[in-house]
CSV table of C-alpha atoms and ligand atoms in Angstrom, one decimal:
chain,number,residue,atom,x,y,z
A,1,MET,CA,-0.1,0.4,0.1
A,2,ILE,CA,1.6,3.2,-0.7
A,3,PRO,CA,0.8,5.5,2.7
A,4,TYR,CA,-1.0,8.6,2.0
A,5,GLY,CA,1.5,10.2,4.2
A,6,ARG,CA,5.2,9.6,5.4
A,7,GLN,CA,8.2,10.7,7.1
A,8,SER,CA,11.5,11.3,5.6
A,9,ILE,CA,14.5,10.4,7.8
A,10,SER,CA,18.1,10.8,6.6
A,11,ASP,CA,21.5,9.6,7.9
A,12,GLU,CA,21.7,13.4,9.1
A,13,ASP,CA,18.4,12.5,11.4
A,14,ILE,CA,19.4,9.4,12.8
A,15,GLU,CA,23.3,10.8,13.7
A,16,ALA,CA,21.4,13.9,15.5
A,17,VAL,CA,19.1,11.5,17.6
A,18,VAL,CA,22.2,9.3,18.3
A,19,GLN,CA,24.6,12.0,19.3
A,20,ALA,CA,21.3,13.4,21.6
A,21,LEU,CA,21.4,9.8,23.0
A,22,LYS,CA,24.6,10.0,24.0
A,23,SER,CA,24.8,13.8,25.7
A,24,ASP,CA,24.5,14.3,29.2
A,25,TRP,CA,20.8,15.7,28.2
A,26,LEU,CA,17.8,13.4,27.3
A,27,THR,CA,15.1,16.3,27.6
A,28,THR,CA,14.9,20.0,28.6
A,29,GLY,CA,18.8,20.9,27.1
A,30,PRO,CA,20.5,22.5,24.5
A,31,ALA,CA,18.7,20.1,21.7
A,32,VAL,CA,14.9,21.9,22.3
A,33,GLU,CA,16.9,25.1,22.9
A,34,ALA,CA,18.1,25.1,19.3
A,35,PHE,CA,14.9,23.7,18.3
A,36,GLU,CA,12.9,26.4,19.8
A,37,VAL,CA,15.3,29.0,17.8
A,38,ALA,CA,15.4,27.1,14.8
A,39,ILE,CA,11.3,27.2,14.7
A,40,ALA,CA,11.0,30.7,15.9
A,41,ARG,CA,13.0,31.3,12.5
A,42,THR,CA,11.2,29.4,10.2
A,43,ALA,CA,7.8,31.1,11.6
A,44,GLN,CA,9.7,34.8,11.9
A,45,ALA,CA,7.7,34.7,15.2
A,46,LYS,CA,9.5,36.4,18.2
A,47,TYR,CA,8.8,33.3,20.7
A,48,SER,CA,8.7,29.6,19.9
A,49,VAL,CA,7.6,27.1,23.1
A,50,SER,CA,8.0,23.2,21.8
A,51,VAL,CA,5.5,20.6,23.0
A,52,THR,CA,4.9,16.8,22.8
A,53,SER,CA,2.3,17.2,20.3
A,54,GLY,CA,0.0,19.3,18.1
A,55,THR,CA,-2.7,18.6,20.5
A,56,ALA,CA,-0.9,20.1,23.5
A,57,ALA,CA,0.2,23.1,21.5
A,58,LEU,CA,-3.5,24.0,21.1
A,59,HIS,CA,-4.0,23.1,24.5
A,60,VAL,CA,-1.1,24.9,26.0
A,61,ALA,CA,-2.3,28.1,23.3
A,62,TYR,CA,-6.0,27.9,24.7
A,63,SER,CA,-4.8,28.0,28.7
A,64,ALA,CA,-2.3,30.9,27.9
A,65,LEU,CA,-5.3,33.3,26.7
A,66,GLY,CA,-7.0,31.9,29.6
A,67,LEU,CA,-9.9,30.0,28.3
A,68,ALA,CA,-12.2,28.9,30.9
A,69,GLN,CA,-15.9,28.1,31.5
A,70,GLY,CA,-18.1,30.6,30.0
A,71,ASP,CA,-15.7,31.5,27.3
A,72,GLU,CA,-16.0,30.5,23.5
A,73,ILE,CA,-14.1,29.9,20.4
A,74,VAL,CA,-15.2,30.2,17.0
A,75,THR,CA,-13.7,27.7,14.6
A,76,SER,CA,-14.0,25.8,11.5
A,77,PRO,CA,-15.5,22.0,11.4
A,78,LEU,CA,-13.1,20.5,8.6
A,79,THR,CA,-10.3,19.9,10.9
A,80,PHE,CA,-8.5,17.4,13.2
A,81,VAL,CA,-11.1,16.8,16.7
A,82,ALA,CA,-8.0,18.4,18.7
A,83,THR,CA,-9.0,21.8,17.5
A,84,ALA,CA,-12.3,21.6,19.4
A,85,SER,CA,-11.7,19.1,22.3
A,86,THR,CA,-8.8,21.3,23.6
A,87,ALA,CA,-10.7,24.3,24.2
A,88,ILE,CA,-14.0,22.0,25.5
A,89,LEU,CA,-11.2,20.4,28.1
A,90,LEU,CA,-11.1,23.9,29.5
A,91,GLY,CA,-14.7,24.3,29.9
A,92,ALA,CA,-14.8,26.6,27.0
A,93,ARG,CA,-18.4,26.1,24.4
A,94,VAL,CA,-16.8,26.1,20.7
A,95,ARG,CA,-19.1,27.2,17.7
A,96,PHE,CA,-18.3,26.1,14.2
A,97,ALA,CA,-18.5,28.8,11.4
A,98,ASP,CA,-18.7,27.2,8.0
A,99,ILE,CA,-15.7,26.7,5.4
A,100,ASP,CA,-15.2,28.3,1.9
A,101,PRO,CA,-15.5,25.7,-0.5
A,102,ASP,CA,-12.9,26.4,-2.8
A,103,THR,CA,-10.0,26.3,0.2
A,104,GLY,CA,-11.6,24.4,3.1
A,105,ASN,CA,-10.4,27.0,5.1
A,106,LEU,CA,-12.4,28.5,7.5
A,107,ASP,CA,-14.7,31.4,6.1
A,108,PRO,CA,-14.4,34.7,7.5
A,109,ALA,CA,-17.6,35.8,7.5
A,110,ALA,CA,-19.3,33.0,8.8
A,111,ALA,CA,-16.6,33.3,11.6
A,112,GLU,CA,-17.4,36.8,12.6
A,113,SER,CA,-20.8,36.4,12.5
A,114,GLU,CA,-20.5,33.6,15.4
A,115,ILE,CA,-18.3,36.2,17.3
A,116,ASN,CA,-20.7,37.7,20.6
A,117,SER,CA,-19.1,38.8,23.6
A,118,ARG,CA,-18.0,35.6,25.3
A,119,THR,CA,-15.9,35.3,22.4
A,120,ARG,CA,-11.7,34.8,22.8
A,121,ALA,CA,-10.6,33.5,20.0
A,122,ILE,CA,-11.5,32.5,16.2
A,123,THR,CA,-8.9,29.7,15.6
A,124,ALA,CA,-8.3,29.2,11.7
A,125,VAL,CA,-7.3,26.1,10.0
A,126,ASP,CA,-4.7,26.1,7.3
A,127,TYR,CA,-6.5,22.9,5.8
A,128,ALA,CA,-4.1,21.1,3.3
A,129,GLY,CA,-1.1,23.3,4.1
A,130,LEU,CA,-3.1,26.5,2.2
A,131,PRO,CA,-2.0,29.2,4.3
A,132,THR,CA,-5.2,31.4,6.0
A,133,LYS,CA,-5.5,34.6,5.0
A,134,ILE,CA,-4.5,36.6,7.9
A,135,SER,CA,-5.8,40.0,7.1
A,136,ASP,CA,-9.2,39.0,6.5
A,137,PHE,CA,-9.4,37.8,10.1
A,138,ARG,CA,-7.5,40.7,11.4
A,139,SER,CA,-10.1,43.0,10.1
A,140,ILE,CA,-12.4,40.6,12.4
A,141,THR,CA,-10.4,41.4,15.8
A,142,SER,CA,-9.5,45.2,14.8
A,143,ARG,CA,-13.4,45.3,14.9
A,144,ASN,CA,-13.9,43.1,18.0
A,145,ARG,CA,-10.7,43.5,20.4
A,146,HIS,CA,-11.6,41.1,22.9
A,147,VAL,CA,-11.2,38.4,20.3
A,148,LEU,CA,-7.5,36.6,19.6
A,149,LEU,CA,-6.5,35.1,16.4
A,150,ILE,CA,-5.1,31.6,16.9
A,151,GLN,CA,-3.9,29.6,13.5
A,152,ASP,CA,-4.2,25.8,13.8
A,153,ALA,CA,-1.0,25.3,11.5
A,154,ALA,CA,-0.7,21.4,11.9
A,155,HIS,CA,-0.8,21.2,8.3
A,156,SER,CA,1.0,24.3,7.1
A,157,ILE,CA,4.8,24.9,8.4
A,158,GLY,CA,6.9,26.1,5.7
A,159,SER,CA,3.6,27.7,3.9
A,160,LEU,CA,3.8,31.5,3.2
A,161,HIS,CA,1.0,34.2,2.4
A,162,SER,CA,1.6,37.7,0.8
A,163,GLY,CA,5.1,36.7,1.4
A,164,LYS,CA,5.0,36.0,5.2
A,165,PRO,CA,5.4,32.7,6.7
A,166,VAL,CA,2.9,30.9,9.0
A,167,GLY,CA,3.0,31.7,12.5
A,168,SER,CA,4.5,35.4,12.1
A,169,GLN,CA,1.1,36.9,12.1
A,170,ALA,CA,-1.4,35.3,14.0
A,171,ASP,CA,-1.7,36.1,17.9
A,172,LEU,CA,-0.9,32.6,18.6
A,173,THR,CA,0.1,29.6,15.9
A,174,THR,CA,0.4,25.9,16.7
A,175,PHE,CA,2.1,23.4,14.9
A,176,SER,CA,2.3,19.1,14.9
A,177,PHE,CA,5.2,17.5,14.0
A,178,PHE,CA,3.3,13.7,13.8
A,179,PRO,CA,5.2,11.6,11.3
A,180,THR,CA,2.7,12.5,8.3
A,181,LYS,CA,2.8,16.4,9.0
A,182,ASN,CA,5.4,18.4,6.9
A,183,LEU,CA,8.3,17.7,9.6
A,184,THR,CA,8.2,15.2,12.6
A,185,THR,CA,9.6,14.9,15.9
A,186,ALA,CA,8.0,11.7,16.0
A,187,GLU,CA,5.5,13.0,18.4
A,188,GLY,CA,5.8,16.9,18.9
A,189,GLY,CA,4.3,20.2,18.2
A,190,ALA,CA,5.3,23.8,19.1
A,191,VAL,CA,3.3,27.2,19.8
A,192,VAL,CA,4.5,30.8,18.4
A,193,THR,CA,3.7,34.2,19.2
A,194,ASN,CA,5.1,37.5,19.5
A,195,ASP,CA,3.5,38.0,22.4
A,196,ASP,CA,5.7,38.6,25.7
A,197,ASP,CA,2.9,37.9,28.5
A,198,LEU,CA,1.3,34.9,25.9
A,199,ALA,CA,4.7,33.4,25.5
A,200,ARG,CA,5.1,33.2,29.3
A,201,ASN,CA,2.1,31.7,29.8
A,202,CYS,CA,2.7,29.4,27.6
A,203,ARG,CA,6.5,28.3,29.0
A,204,ARG,CA,4.6,27.9,32.2
A,205,PHE,CA,1.6,25.9,30.9
A,206,LYS,CA,3.5,23.5,29.4
A,207,ASN,CA,6.1,23.2,32.8
A,208,HIS,CA,2.9,22.4,35.8
A,209,GLY,CA,2.7,26.2,35.9
A,210,LEU,CA,6.2,26.4,37.5
A,211,VAL,CA,7.7,30.2,38.2
A,212,ARG,CA,11.4,30.0,38.6
A,213,ASP,CA,12.4,33.8,37.6
A,214,LEU,CA,13.0,36.0,40.4
A,215,ASP,CA,11.3,38.9,39.5
A,216,SER,CA,8.7,37.0,39.5
A,217,LEU,CA,8.3,34.9,42.3
A,218,ARG,CA,5.7,35.6,45.3
A,219,GLU,CA,8.4,34.8,48.3
A,220,HIS,CA,12.0,36.2,48.0
A,221,ASP,CA,15.1,35.0,49.9
A,222,ILE,CA,13.7,32.0,50.6
A,223,GLY,CA,16.6,29.6,48.9
A,224,PRO,CA,18.3,28.5,46.2
A,225,TRP,CA,15.9,25.3,45.7
A,226,HIS,CA,12.7,27.5,45.8
A,227,GLN,CA,10.1,27.7,43.0
A,228,GLU,CA,6.2,28.3,43.0
A,229,VAL,CA,3.3,27.3,41.0
A,230,HIS,CA,1.1,30.1,40.4
A,231,ASN,CA,-1.4,28.5,37.9
A,232,PHE,CA,-1.8,24.7,37.1
A,233,GLY,CA,-0.4,23.2,34.2
A,234,LEU,CA,1.5,19.6,33.2
A,235,ASN,CA,4.2,18.2,31.9
A,236,TYR,CA,4.2,18.4,28.0
A,237,ARG,CA,7.9,19.0,27.4
A,238,LEU,CA,9.4,17.6,24.2
A,239,PRO,CA,12.6,15.5,25.1
A,240,ASP,CA,15.8,16.8,24.1
A,241,VAL,CA,15.9,13.5,21.7
A,242,LEU,CA,13.2,14.4,19.5
A,243,ALA,CA,14.1,18.0,19.3
A,244,ALA,CA,17.2,17.0,17.8
A,245,LEU,CA,15.4,15.1,15.1
A,246,GLY,CA,13.2,18.2,14.9
A,247,PHE,CA,16.3,20.3,14.2
A,248,SER,CA,18.2,18.3,11.6
A,249,GLN,CA,14.4,17.8,9.8
A,250,LEU,CA,14.2,21.6,9.8
A,251,GLN,CA,17.2,21.9,7.9
A,252,ARG,CA,15.6,20.0,4.9
A,253,LEU,CA,12.3,22.2,5.2
A,254,GLU,CA,12.8,23.8,1.9
A,255,ASP,CA,13.5,20.3,0.3
A,256,PHE,CA,10.4,19.3,1.5
A,257,LYS,CA,8.3,22.2,0.1
A,258,ALA,CA,10.0,21.5,-3.2
A,259,LYS,CA,9.0,18.0,-3.4
A,260,ARG,CA,5.9,18.1,-2.2
A,261,GLN,CA,5.1,20.8,-4.7
A,262,ARG,CA,6.2,18.6,-7.4
A,263,VAL,CA,3.7,15.8,-6.6
A,264,PHE,CA,1.2,18.9,-6.2
A,265,ASP,CA,2.2,20.0,-9.8
A,266,PHE,CA,2.2,16.4,-11.2
A,267,TYR,CA,-1.2,15.4,-10.0
A,268,THR,CA,-2.5,18.8,-10.7
A,269,GLU,CA,-1.6,18.5,-14.5
A,270,SER,CA,-2.2,14.8,-15.2
A,271,MET,CA,-5.6,15.2,-13.9
A,272,GLN,CA,-6.9,18.1,-15.5
A,273,GLY,CA,-10.1,17.8,-17.1
A,274,ILE,CA,-11.2,15.0,-15.7
A,275,ASP,CA,-15.2,14.2,-15.4
A,276,GLY,CA,-16.5,14.0,-11.9
A,277,LEU,CA,-13.3,15.3,-10.6
A,278,LYS,CA,-12.7,18.5,-8.5
A,279,LEU,CA,-8.9,19.3,-7.7
A,280,PRO,CA,-7.4,22.0,-5.1
A,281,SER,CA,-6.6,25.1,-6.8
A,282,HIS,CA,-3.9,27.7,-6.6
A,283,ILE,CA,-4.9,30.3,-4.2
A,284,PRO,CA,-3.4,33.7,-5.5
A,285,GLY,CA,-1.0,35.2,-3.1
A,286,THR,CA,-0.2,31.9,-1.3
A,287,GLU,CA,3.1,29.7,-1.9
A,288,PRO,CA,1.9,26.8,0.2
A,289,MET,CA,3.8,24.3,1.8
A,290,TRP,CA,1.1,21.1,0.7
A,291,HIS,CA,0.6,18.3,3.3
A,292,LEU,CA,-2.6,17.1,1.9
A,293,TYR,CA,-4.0,16.6,-1.6
A,294,PRO,CA,-7.7,16.8,-1.4
A,295,ILE,CA,-9.4,15.8,-4.6
A,296,ARG,CA,-13.3,16.0,-4.5
A,297,VAL,CA,-15.8,13.0,-6.4
A,298,PRO,CA,-19.3,13.1,-6.5
A,299,ALA,CA,-20.5,12.3,-3.0
A,300,SER,CA,-23.0,9.4,-3.9
A,301,ARG,CA,-20.1,7.7,-5.6
A,302,ARG,CA,-17.1,8.8,-3.1
A,303,ARG,CA,-17.1,5.3,-1.3
A,304,ALA,CA,-16.9,3.5,-4.1
A,305,ILE,CA,-13.9,5.0,-5.7
A,306,PHE,CA,-12.4,5.6,-2.3
A,307,GLU,CA,-12.7,1.6,-1.9
A,308,ARG,CA,-11.2,0.9,-5.3
A,309,LEU,CA,-8.5,2.7,-5.0
A,310,ARG,CA,-7.6,1.4,-1.5
A,311,ALA,CA,-8.0,-1.9,-3.3
A,312,SER,CA,-5.7,-0.8,-5.9
A,313,GLY,CA,-2.9,-0.3,-3.6
A,314,ILE,CA,-3.4,3.3,-2.9
A,315,GLY,CA,-3.4,4.4,1.1
A,316,VAL,CA,-6.2,7.1,0.4
A,317,GLN,CA,-7.6,8.9,3.5
A,318,VAL,CA,-10.9,11.1,4.1
A,319,ASN,CA,-10.1,14.8,5.8
A,320,TYR,CA,-11.9,15.2,7.7
A,321,ILE,CA,-15.2,13.9,9.3
A,322,PRO,CA,-16.8,17.4,10.5
A,323,VAL,CA,-15.9,17.6,14.0
A,324,TYR,CA,-19.3,17.9,15.3
A,325,TRP,CA,-20.4,15.0,13.6
A,326,HIS,CA,-18.7,12.6,16.2
A,327,PRO,CA,-20.9,11.5,19.0
A,328,VAL,CA,-19.2,13.3,21.7
A,329,PHE,CA,-20.4,16.3,20.1
A,330,GLU,CA,-23.8,14.8,19.2
A,331,ASP,CA,-24.2,14.0,22.6
A,332,LEU,CA,-23.3,18.2,23.6
A,333,GLY,CA,-26.6,18.9,21.4
A,334,TYR,CA,-24.5,20.0,18.0
A,335,LYS,CA,-26.5,18.8,15.1
A,336,ARG,CA,-25.8,18.1,11.9
A,337,GLY,CA,-26.6,20.4,9.3
A,338,LEU,CA,-25.1,23.3,11.1
A,339,CYS,CA,-21.9,24.1,8.2
A,340,PRO,CA,-23.5,22.6,4.7
A,341,GLU,CA,-20.2,23.7,3.1
A,342,ALA,CA,-18.4,21.7,5.4
A,343,GLU,CA,-20.2,18.8,5.2
A,344,ARG,CA,-20.6,19.0,1.6
A,345,PHE,CA,-16.6,19.1,1.2
A,346,TYR,CA,-16.4,16.2,3.3
A,347,THR,CA,-19.1,14.1,1.5
A,348,GLU,CA,-17.0,14.7,-1.6
A,349,GLU,CA,-13.3,14.4,-0.3
A,350,ILE,CA,-10.9,11.9,-0.3
A,351,SER,CA,-7.3,12.8,0.1
A,352,LEU,CA,-4.5,11.0,-2.4
A,353,PRO,CA,-0.9,10.2,-0.7
A,354,MET,CA,1.4,13.4,-0.2
A,355,HIS,CA,4.5,13.0,1.1
A,356,THR,CA,8.6,13.5,-0.2
A,357,ASP,CA,9.3,10.3,-1.3
A,358,LEU,CA,6.4,9.6,-3.6
A,359,LYS,CA,8.4,7.9,-7.1
A,360,HIS,CA,7.4,9.3,-10.6
A,361,SER,CA,6.2,5.4,-11.2
A,362,GLU,CA,3.8,5.5,-8.2
A,363,LEU,CA,2.5,8.9,-9.1
A,364,GLU,CA,1.9,7.8,-12.5
A,365,MET,CA,0.4,4.3,-11.1
A,366,ILE,CA,-1.8,7.2,-8.6
A,367,THR,CA,-3.3,9.1,-11.2
A,368,GLU,CA,-3.9,6.3,-13.8
A,369,ALA,CA,-5.8,4.5,-10.9
A,370,VAL,CA,-8.1,7.7,-9.9
A,371,ARG,CA,-8.6,8.1,-13.8
A,372,LYS,CA,-10.6,4.7,-13.7
A,373,ALA,CA,-11.9,4.8,-10.4
A,374,VAL,CA,-13.9,8.3,-11.1
A,375,ARG,CA,-14.8,6.5,-14.9
A,376,TYR,CA,-16.1,3.1,-13.6
A,377,ALA,CA,-16.7,3.2,-9.4
B,1,LIG,C1,-2.6,16.5,13.1
B,1,LIG,C2,-3.6,17.6,13.9
B,1,LIG,C3,-3.5,18.1,15.0
B,1,LIG,C4,-2.8,17.2,15.8
B,1,LIG,O1,-1.4,17.3,16.2
B,1,LIG,P1,-0.8,16.0,16.7
B,1,LIG,O2,0.1,16.4,16.9
B,1,LIG,O3,-1.6,14.5,15.9
B,1,LIG,O4,-1.2,15.8,18.4
B,1,LIG,C5,-4.3,19.2,15.1
B,1,LIG,N1,-5.1,20.0,14.0
B,1,LIG,C6,-4.9,19.6,12.8
B,1,LIG,C7,-5.2,20.2,11.7
B,1,LIG,C8,-4.1,18.1,12.5
B,1,LIG,O5,-3.8,18.0,11.4
């Protein structure tokens, strides 16, 4: 089976991990520091906080803004469940706004209409790697000063919008380094921000809420061992061993991006004009690092086409089941029909394999199988 996503591990990556294992630090040492600096540079953000997953990154981001019971966020249903579930675990309510069917990204006007006095954040999701058009959401947050902009960029590290890297513009941006994502630390993630207070809150929450800097302590002159907990937190610390892998991977980000773009271009050129098949389109002003290649087919035949592709050895996926269709949301009272565009997108969508090591012969095999499946399934 050709997998839909796959990591790329070089000899340098392996050597970096071995060096970390031989060092004095297995966790929270120099590799974590170097990785965080490198992530901040890639994202062109002032601060970067590494964590143990993209899910942890979202949890940390929501905690950093103080999200709690009585608060609300607005987000897209066309995402992995963690974008919403981490807010709900903090006691907040999630309002889903519909997507732009051309891109799969959150529709700014739909998001704005879900804002009220309890809204603390809009979480935009960079679906398939296509970066959110920040200027649209910035005009919303400037009209609604109590609302922060979070970007779930689990798919899109390395993408640019208007020449600016993902991570440089939202109030908080979260990344995932799961093996299928654009780069990997096996499990891992990061939050980036330009805001001093949000960065400090992120650092504290991922490390039990511990406060150690002298200026912030409530009690002084207790002894060199003294530390304090001012807020409850968790242990989401990324080990040095994994940060070393991430740092090594980051050196190849542009190479990964070019290879993913070649896969995108091959698919797009060889499947142009097939009846009943809709391909992802290039959006002006964006330079995406493609994480997925989402095709859309008639909903009535999606299952047959999907099963035929799987039977031909192609590891297709569907991204995503609308978040509020999951039973846990149904039990909270969310009803189907809430976001018709996202639901339609889901019923038509199939993700083709997209990773750096796809061979030309595999790409030809995949596109030929799609052509046949769309015609005969
Ligand atoms: C993968 C993903 C996450 C969660 O990241 P993990 O590292 O798997 O915890 C969150 N949001 C989106 C959109 C994702 O694709």
